[in-house]
């Protein structure tokens, strides 16, 4: 890690000793050192400059180190303060540490050296905080709805308005729409624009978790709760504490667990599997499904009381076929991103290719469009994508295709097959690109829905 810049204030009335500490610290050219002969002199200077680290002499001419410590803590609660004193009394050191001192050094021959190493440690911690703050800002920008959700159609403008409203509060959000419309992206956009943006966003695909493990995955378990539970496990609800828990494909939750989820949401506390003590949690809940939950309730597959508990603010993600010219905007965006990520020269679509995209219905929605564009970028010769590079073929039997009876599963299989073809049957890579489990692809191969050529 490169040496971070650091501003250090030295409060020391012994001019010689102050110079000694300053000389040692300034051996690092990235450190800026200010020296003060009294506590009040330092406190006045705070109006014009804020330090990253303070060293404080315990015995000062204008006030005790303890008094100055209290004033510094009130104004700079996060800045580390190292007390440097001639007193070797352990009780004094303990008292200063209780009042918020970062460390306590007795004035000895190696004190300057110890200060040097402490300053390095503080600098590393500061660099990590700055890096984390920068990463949080970048993540927030990435999931800024105006940046992450591409489109100018009326449907997308309505969606962005709802996302903005949802971000203002902690209301439960229920996202619905066809597979591939971007429900998780919308959930992230809400989270990263909300007051919880600096806390975890935990996404769980309920359909991807084995039924006998889902309760443990959601709520956690205690050591010895069942065979194989060799230690306590914190579940997704606790992992999302302070942030957002996104439950995708919520309609796949079985009725027994629906009842437990309802209780957890009502009581705002959970019980780990094998546990005896309720665990409170504070997580905003967002759910998503491609099914009609109202119909699921009518068919008896989803609890009505849980349905109303989860409904909150309903947001429907529009299918790509209802977004007009957004399709070409998205295609250009996906093409540019793919070229940049793979260090390829920037490509563009021919007019004939653009027309071919517009004439296709994209039953797999945005996810299918992304897959088609990325495959086209791989197949293209030169800097132009032509119609022959766009694999919009169906994977249906001829009679099903003729009758328009393409099922959702067949749509997904078509997307997976095209990626397998483009990436020489690399299952792990395709699973990563499509953000699905590799076990899903293996199962599709076993069921002869796709094949590795």
Coordinates of C-alpha atoms in Angstrom, one line a residue:
X1 CA 0.0 0.0 0.0
X2 CA 1.5 3.4 -0.9
X3 CA 2.4 5.7 1.9
X4 CA -0.6 8.0 2.6
X5 CA -0.3 11.7 3.3
X6 CA -0.8 12.5 7.0
X7 CA -1.1 15.8 8.9
X8 CA 0.2 15.5 12.5
X9 CA -0.2 18.0 15.3
X10 CA 2.4 17.9 18.1
X11 CA 1.3 19.6 21.4
X12 CA 4.5 19.8 23.5
X13 CA 5.8 22.6 25.6
X14 CA 9.4 21.2 25.7
X15 CA 10.8 22.8 22.5
X16 CA 13.7 20.3 22.2
X17 CA 11.4 17.3 22.6
X18 CA 8.9 18.7 20.2
X19 CA 11.7 19.1 17.6
X20 CA 12.8 15.5 18.2
X21 CA 9.3 14.1 17.5
X22 CA 8.9 16.4 14.5
X23 CA 12.3 15.5 13.0
X24 CA 11.4 11.8 13.2
X25 CA 8.0 12.1 11.6
X26 CA 9.2 14.4 8.8
X27 CA 11.6 11.7 7.6
X28 CA 8.5 10.6 5.7
X29 CA 8.0 13.3 3.0
X30 CA 4.2 12.6 2.9
X31 CA 3.8 13.8 6.6
X32 CA 3.0 17.4 7.4
X33 CA 3.9 18.3 11.0
X34 CA 2.6 21.3 13.0
X35 CA 4.1 22.1 16.5
X36 CA 2.2 23.8 19.3
X37 CA 3.6 24.8 22.7
X38 CA 0.2 24.8 24.4
X39 CA -3.2 23.2 24.2
X40 CA -5.0 26.5 23.5
X41 CA -2.7 27.3 20.7
X42 CA -3.6 24.1 19.0
X43 CA -7.3 24.5 19.6
X44 CA -7.3 27.9 18.0
X45 CA -5.5 26.5 14.9
X46 CA -8.3 23.9 14.4
X47 CA -10.4 26.6 12.8
X48 CA -8.0 26.6 9.8
X49 CA -6.7 23.0 9.6
X50 CA -7.8 19.6 10.7
X51 CA -5.1 17.0 11.6
X52 CA -5.1 13.2 11.0
X53 CA -3.2 12.5 14.2
X54 CA -2.4 14.4 17.4
X55 CA 0.3 13.8 20.0
X56 CA -0.5 15.4 23.3
X57 CA 1.9 16.1 26.2
X58 CA 0.2 15.2 29.5
X59 CA 1.8 18.2 31.3
X60 CA 1.1 21.5 29.6
X61 CA 1.6 25.1 30.9
X62 CA -2.1 26.2 30.3
X63 CA -4.1 23.1 31.2
X64 CA -3.6 19.4 32.0
X65 CA -3.5 16.9 29.1
X66 CA -6.7 15.5 30.4
X67 CA -8.5 18.8 30.0
X68 CA -7.2 19.4 26.6
X69 CA -8.1 15.8 25.6
X70 CA -11.7 16.4 26.5
X71 CA -11.8 19.6 24.4
X72 CA -10.1 17.8 21.5
X73 CA -12.5 14.9 21.7
X74 CA -15.5 17.2 21.5
X75 CA -14.3 18.8 18.3
X76 CA -12.5 15.9 16.7
X77 CA -14.1 12.7 17.9
X78 CA -12.6 10.6 15.1
X79 CA -9.0 11.8 15.1
X80 CA -6.5 9.5 17.0
X81 CA -4.8 11.2 19.9
X82 CA -1.5 9.7 21.3
X83 CA -0.7 10.9 24.8
X84 CA 3.0 11.3 25.5
X85 CA 3.9 11.7 29.2
X86 CA 6.8 11.5 31.6
X87 CA 4.4 9.8 34.1
X88 CA 4.8 6.0 34.3
X89 CA 1.7 5.7 36.6
X90 CA -0.4 2.9 35.0
X91 CA -3.6 4.4 36.5
X92 CA -2.9 7.7 34.6
X93 CA -2.5 5.8 31.3
X94 CA -5.7 3.8 31.9
X95 CA -7.7 7.0 32.7
X96 CA -6.5 8.7 29.5
X97 CA -7.3 5.6 27.4
X98 CA -10.8 5.6 28.9
X99 CA -11.2 9.2 27.9
X100 CA -10.5 8.3 24.3
X101 CA -6.7 8.3 23.8
X102 CA -5.6 6.1 20.8
X103 CA -2.4 5.2 22.8
X104 CA -0.3 6.2 25.7
X105 CA 3.5 6.5 25.5
X106 CA 6.0 7.2 28.4
X107 CA 8.8 9.5 27.4
X108 CA 11.7 7.1 26.9
X109 CA 14.6 6.7 24.5
X110 CA 12.5 4.8 21.9
X111 CA 9.4 7.0 22.1
X112 CA 10.0 8.8 18.8
X113 CA 10.5 5.4 17.1
X114 CA 7.2 4.1 18.6
X115 CA 5.4 7.2 17.4
X116 CA 6.8 6.6 13.9
X117 CA 5.3 3.1 13.8
X118 CA 2.0 4.3 15.2
X119 CA 1.8 7.1 12.6
X120 CA 2.3 4.5 9.9
X121 CA -0.5 2.4 11.3
X122 CA -2.9 5.5 11.6
X123 CA -1.9 6.3 8.0
X124 CA -2.8 2.9 6.8
X125 CA -6.2 3.0 8.6
X126 CA -6.9 6.4 7.1
X127 CA -6.0 5.2 3.6
X128 CA -8.4 2.3 4.0
X129 CA -11.2 4.6 5.2
X130 CA -10.6 6.9 2.2
X131 CA -10.6 4.0 -0.2
X132 CA -13.8 2.6 1.4
X133 CA -15.5 6.0 1.1
X134 CA -14.4 6.2 -2.6
X135 CA -15.7 2.7 -3.3
X136 CA -19.0 3.5 -1.6
X137 CA -19.2 6.7 -3.8
X138 CA -18.4 4.7 -6.9
X139 CA -21.0 2.0 -6.1
X140 CA -23.6 4.7 -5.4
X141 CA -22.8 6.3 -8.8
X142 CA -22.9 2.9 -10.5
X143 CA -26.4 2.2 -9.1
X144 CA -27.6 5.8 -9.6
X145 CA -30.9 5.1 -11.5
X146 CA -30.0 7.8 -14.0
X147 CA -26.8 5.9 -14.9
X148 CA -27.6 2.3 -14.3
X149 CA -31.1 2.1 -15.8
X150 CA -30.7 3.1 -19.5
X151 CA -33.7 4.5 -21.4
X152 CA -35.9 7.5 -22.1
X153 CA -39.2 5.8 -22.8
X154 CA -42.3 6.8 -20.8
X155 CA -42.3 3.4 -19.0
X156 CA -38.7 4.0 -17.8
X157 CA -39.4 7.5 -16.7
X158 CA -42.3 6.2 -14.6
X159 CA -40.0 3.5 -13.2
X160 CA -37.3 6.1 -12.3
X161 CA -39.9 8.2 -10.5
X162 CA -41.0 5.2 -8.4
X163 CA -37.4 4.3 -7.6
X164 CA -36.8 7.9 -6.4
X165 CA -39.9 7.7 -4.1
X166 CA -39.0 4.3 -2.8
X167 CA -35.5 5.5 -1.9
X168 CA -36.8 8.1 0.5
X169 CA -38.2 5.7 3.0
X170 CA -37.8 2.1 4.3
X171 CA -41.1 0.9 2.9
X172 CA -41.1 -2.7 1.7
X173 CA -40.8 -2.8 -2.1
X174 CA -42.3 -5.6 -4.2
X175 CA -40.7 -5.8 -7.7
X176 CA -42.4 -7.8 -10.4
X177 CA -41.9 -8.3 -14.1
X178 CA -40.8 -10.8 -16.7
X179 CA -37.5 -12.6 -16.3
X180 CA -34.7 -10.5 -17.5
X181 CA -36.2 -7.1 -17.0
X182 CA -33.8 -6.0 -14.3
X183 CA -35.5 -6.4 -11.0
X184 CA -32.3 -6.8 -9.0
X185 CA -30.8 -3.8 -10.7
X186 CA -33.8 -1.7 -9.7
X187 CA -33.5 -3.0 -6.1
X188 CA -29.9 -1.9 -6.0
X189 CA -30.7 1.5 -7.4
X190 CA -33.2 2.0 -4.6
X191 CA -30.8 0.8 -1.9
X192 CA -27.8 2.9 -3.1
X193 CA -29.9 6.1 -3.2
X194 CA -31.5 5.5 0.2
X195 CA -30.2 6.5 3.7
X196 CA -29.0 2.8 4.0
X197 CA -26.6 3.1 1.1
X198 CA -23.5 2.6 3.3
X199 CA -24.8 -0.6 4.8
X200 CA -25.0 -4.1 3.2
X201 CA -27.1 -5.0 0.2
X202 CA -27.7 -8.7 0.5
X203 CA -29.4 -10.5 -2.5
X204 CA -30.8 -14.0 -2.2
X205 CA -32.3 -16.0 -5.0
X206 CA -34.8 -18.1 -3.1
X207 CA -35.3 -20.5 -6.0
X208 CA -31.5 -21.3 -6.1
X209 CA -31.4 -22.4 -2.4
X210 CA -32.2 -26.1 -1.7
X211 CA -35.5 -26.3 0.3
X212 CA -34.0 -28.2 3.2
X213 CA -31.4 -25.4 3.6
X214 CA -33.4 -22.2 3.0
X215 CA -34.5 -21.7 6.6
X216 CA -30.9 -21.9 7.8
X217 CA -29.7 -19.7 5.0
X218 CA -32.3 -17.0 5.8
X219 CA -32.3 -17.1 9.6
X220 CA -29.0 -18.8 10.5
X221 CA -28.4 -21.7 12.8
X222 CA -26.7 -22.5 16.1
X223 CA -23.8 -24.9 16.5
X224 CA -25.1 -28.5 16.7
X225 CA -28.6 -27.5 15.4
X226 CA -28.3 -30.4 12.9
X227 CA -25.8 -32.8 11.4
X228 CA -23.0 -30.7 9.9
X229 CA -23.7 -27.5 11.9
X230 CA -20.2 -27.4 13.4
X231 CA -20.5 -23.7 14.2
X232 CA -23.0 -20.9 14.5
X233 CA -24.0 -19.4 11.2
X234 CA -25.4 -15.9 10.7
X235 CA -28.2 -15.9 8.2
X236 CA -29.0 -13.5 5.4
X237 CA -31.4 -11.4 7.6
X238 CA -28.6 -10.7 10.1
X239 CA -26.0 -10.1 7.4
X240 CA -28.3 -7.4 6.0
X241 CA -28.7 -5.7 9.4
X242 CA -28.8 -1.9 8.9
X243 CA -29.1 -2.4 5.1
X244 CA -31.3 -4.1 2.6
X245 CA -32.3 -7.7 2.1
X246 CA -33.5 -8.5 -1.4
X247 CA -35.4 -11.8 -1.8
X248 CA -35.6 -12.7 -5.5
X249 CA -38.2 -15.3 -6.7
X250 CA -40.1 -15.0 -3.4
X251 CA -43.0 -17.0 -4.9
X252 CA -40.8 -20.1 -4.7
X253 CA -40.8 -20.1 -0.9
X254 CA -42.8 -23.0 0.5
X255 CA -45.9 -22.4 2.6
X256 CA -44.3 -23.6 5.9
X257 CA -41.5 -21.1 5.5
X258 CA -43.9 -18.4 4.4
X259 CA -45.5 -18.6 7.9
X260 CA -42.1 -18.2 9.6
X261 CA -41.2 -15.3 7.3
X262 CA -44.5 -13.6 8.2
X263 CA -43.8 -13.9 11.9
X264 CA -40.2 -12.6 11.5
X265 CA -41.5 -9.5 9.6
X266 CA -44.2 -8.9 12.2
X267 CA -42.0 -9.2 15.2
X268 CA -38.8 -7.7 13.7
X269 CA -36.9 -10.5 15.3
X270 CA -35.8 -14.0 14.2
X271 CA -35.0 -17.3 15.8
X272 CA -31.9 -19.1 14.5
X273 CA -32.4 -22.8 13.7
X274 CA -31.7 -24.6 17.0
X275 CA -31.7 -21.3 18.9
X276 CA -33.6 -20.4 22.1
X277 CA -33.2 -16.7 22.1
X278 CA -34.8 -14.3 19.6
X279 CA -32.4 -12.1 17.6
X280 CA -33.6 -8.6 16.7
X281 CA -32.7 -7.3 13.2
X282 CA -33.1 -4.1 11.3
X283 CA -33.1 -4.7 7.5
X284 CA -35.2 -3.2 4.8
X285 CA -36.9 -5.9 2.7
X286 CA -37.4 -5.9 -1.0
X287 CA -38.8 -8.9 -2.9
X288 CA -39.2 -9.8 -6.5
X289 CA -40.9 -12.4 -8.6
X290 CA -41.7 -13.0 -12.3
X291 CA -45.0 -14.6 -11.2
X292 CA -48.3 -12.8 -10.4
X293 CA -48.5 -13.1 -6.6
X294 CA -52.2 -12.3 -6.6
X295 CA -52.8 -15.4 -8.7
X296 CA -50.5 -17.4 -6.5
X297 CA -52.7 -16.5 -3.5
X298 CA -55.9 -17.5 -5.4
X299 CA -54.3 -20.8 -6.3
X300 CA -53.4 -21.4 -2.6
X301 CA -49.6 -21.4 -3.2
X302 CA -48.9 -18.2 -1.4
X303 CA -50.3 -16.9 1.9
X304 CA -52.6 -14.0 1.7
X305 CA -51.4 -12.4 4.9
X306 CA -47.8 -12.6 3.8
X307 CA -48.8 -11.2 0.4
X308 CA -50.3 -8.1 2.0
X309 CA -47.3 -7.8 4.3
X310 CA -44.9 -7.8 1.3
X311 CA -46.9 -5.7 -1.1
X312 CA -45.6 -2.4 0.2
X313 CA -44.8 -0.2 -2.8
X314 CA -45.4 -2.4 -5.9
X315 CA -43.1 -1.6 -8.9
X316 CA -43.5 -3.4 -12.2
X317 CA -40.5 -3.6 -14.5
X318 CA -41.6 -3.1 -18.1
X319 CA -40.7 -5.8 -20.7
X320 CA -38.3 -4.7 -23.4
X321 CA -40.9 -4.9 -26.1
X322 CA -42.8 -2.0 -24.4
X323 CA -39.8 0.3 -24.2
X324 CA -39.5 1.4 -27.9
X325 CA -36.2 3.0 -28.8
X326 CA -34.6 2.1 -25.4
X327 CA -33.7 -1.2 -27.1
X328 CA -31.0 0.4 -29.3
X329 CA -29.8 2.6 -26.4
X330 CA -29.3 -0.5 -24.3
X331 CA -27.7 -2.4 -27.2
X332 CA -25.1 0.4 -27.7
X333 CA -24.4 0.5 -23.9
X334 CA -23.9 -3.2 -23.7
X335 CA -21.6 -3.2 -26.7
X336 CA -19.5 -0.4 -25.4
X337 CA -19.1 -2.0 -22.0
X338 CA -18.2 -5.4 -23.4
X339 CA -15.6 -3.9 -25.7
X340 CA -14.0 -1.9 -22.8
X341 CA -14.1 -4.9 -20.4
X342 CA -12.4 -7.1 -23.0
X343 CA -9.9 -4.5 -24.3
X344 CA -11.4 -4.7 -27.7
X345 CA -11.6 -1.9 -30.3
X346 CA -15.0 -0.2 -30.1
X347 CA -17.5 -1.7 -32.4
X348 CA -20.8 -0.4 -33.9
X349 CA -24.0 -1.7 -35.4
X350 CA -24.7 -1.5 -39.1
X351 CA -28.1 0.0 -39.9
X352 CA -29.3 -3.4 -41.1
X353 CA -28.3 -4.9 -37.7
X354 CA -30.1 -2.2 -35.8
X355 CA -33.3 -2.9 -37.8
X356 CA -33.0 -6.6 -37.1
X357 CA -32.8 -5.9 -33.4
X358 CA -35.8 -3.7 -33.5
X359 CA -37.9 -6.4 -35.3
X360 CA -37.2 -9.0 -32.7
X361 CA -39.5 -9.3 -29.6
X362 CA -36.7 -10.4 -27.1
X363 CA -38.8 -12.7 -24.9
X364 CA -35.8 -12.9 -22.6
X365 CA -35.9 -9.1 -22.3
X366 CA -32.8 -7.0 -21.3
X367 CA -30.8 -10.1 -20.2
X368 CA -31.4 -11.7 -23.6
X369 CA -30.4 -8.5 -25.4
X370 CA -27.2 -8.3 -23.4
X371 CA -26.4 -11.9 -24.3
X372 CA -27.1 -11.4 -28.0
X373 CA -25.0 -8.2 -28.1
X374 CA -22.0 -9.8 -26.4
X375 CA -22.1 -12.8 -28.6
X376 CA -22.3 -10.5 -31.7
X377 CA -19.2 -8.7 -30.5
X378 CA -17.3 -12.0 -30.3
X379 CA -18.5 -13.1 -33.8
X380 CA -18.1 -9.8 -35.6
X381 CA -15.3 -9.4 -38.1
X382 CA -13.9 -5.9 -38.4
X383 CA -15.4 -3.0 -36.5
X384 CA -19.0 -3.5 -37.6
X385 CA -21.7 -5.8 -36.3
X386 CA -23.9 -7.0 -39.2
X387 CA -27.2 -8.9 -39.2
X388 CA -25.4 -12.3 -39.5
X389 CA -23.6 -11.7 -36.2
X390 CA -26.9 -11.4 -34.3
X391 CA -28.0 -14.8 -33.2
X392 CA -31.8 -14.4 -32.7
X393 CA -32.7 -17.9 -33.6
X394 CA -35.3 -19.8 -31.5
X395 CA -34.5 -23.1 -29.8
X396 CA -38.0 -24.4 -30.1
X397 CA -39.5 -27.3 -32.0
X398 CA -40.9 -25.9 -35.4
X399 CA -44.5 -26.5 -34.4
X400 CA -44.1 -24.6 -31.1
X401 CA -42.3 -21.8 -32.8
X402 CA -45.1 -21.5 -35.4
X403 CA -47.8 -21.3 -32.7
X404 CA -45.9 -18.8 -30.6
X405 CA -45.8 -21.2 -27.6
X406 CA -42.3 -20.4 -26.4
X407 CA -42.1 -21.1 -22.7
X408 CA -39.9 -19.1 -20.2
X409 CA -37.7 -22.2 -19.7
X410 CA -37.1 -22.4 -23.5
X411 CA -36.2 -18.7 -23.6
X412 CA -33.6 -19.2 -20.8
X413 CA -32.2 -22.3 -22.5
X414 CA -31.8 -20.4 -25.7
X415 CA -29.7 -17.6 -23.9
X416 CA -27.6 -20.2 -22.1
X417 CA -27.0 -22.2 -25.3
X418 CA -25.8 -19.1 -27.2
X419 CA -23.3 -18.3 -24.5
X420 CA -22.0 -21.8 -24.3
X421 CA -21.5 -21.8 -28.1
X422 CA -19.7 -18.4 -27.9
X423 CA -17.4 -19.4 -25.1
X424 CA -16.5 -23.0 -26.2
X425 CA -18.6 -24.7 -23.6
X426 CA -16.9 -22.9 -20.6
X427 CA -19.7 -23.5 -18.0
X428 CA -18.0 -21.6 -15.2
X429 CA -17.5 -18.5 -17.4
X430 CA -21.1 -18.6 -18.8
X431 CA -22.5 -18.9 -15.2
X432 CA -20.4 -15.9 -14.2
X433 CA -21.5 -13.8 -17.2
X434 CA -25.2 -14.7 -16.8
X435 CA -25.1 -14.5 -13.0
X436 CA -26.6 -17.9 -12.5
X437 CA -25.4 -20.9 -10.6
X438 CA -23.2 -23.4 -12.5
X439 CA -25.4 -26.2 -11.0
X440 CA -28.3 -24.7 -13.0
X441 CA -26.4 -25.1 -16.3
X442 CA -25.3 -28.7 -15.4
X443 CA -29.0 -29.5 -14.6
X444 CA -30.0 -28.1 -18.0
X445 CA -27.4 -30.2 -19.7
X446 CA -28.6 -33.3 -17.8
X447 CA -32.2 -32.5 -18.9
X448 CA -31.0 -32.1 -22.6
X449 CA -32.2 -28.5 -22.6
X450 CA -28.8 -27.3 -23.7
X451 CA -25.6 -29.1 -24.8
X452 CA -21.9 -28.5 -24.9
X453 CA -20.9 -28.9 -28.5

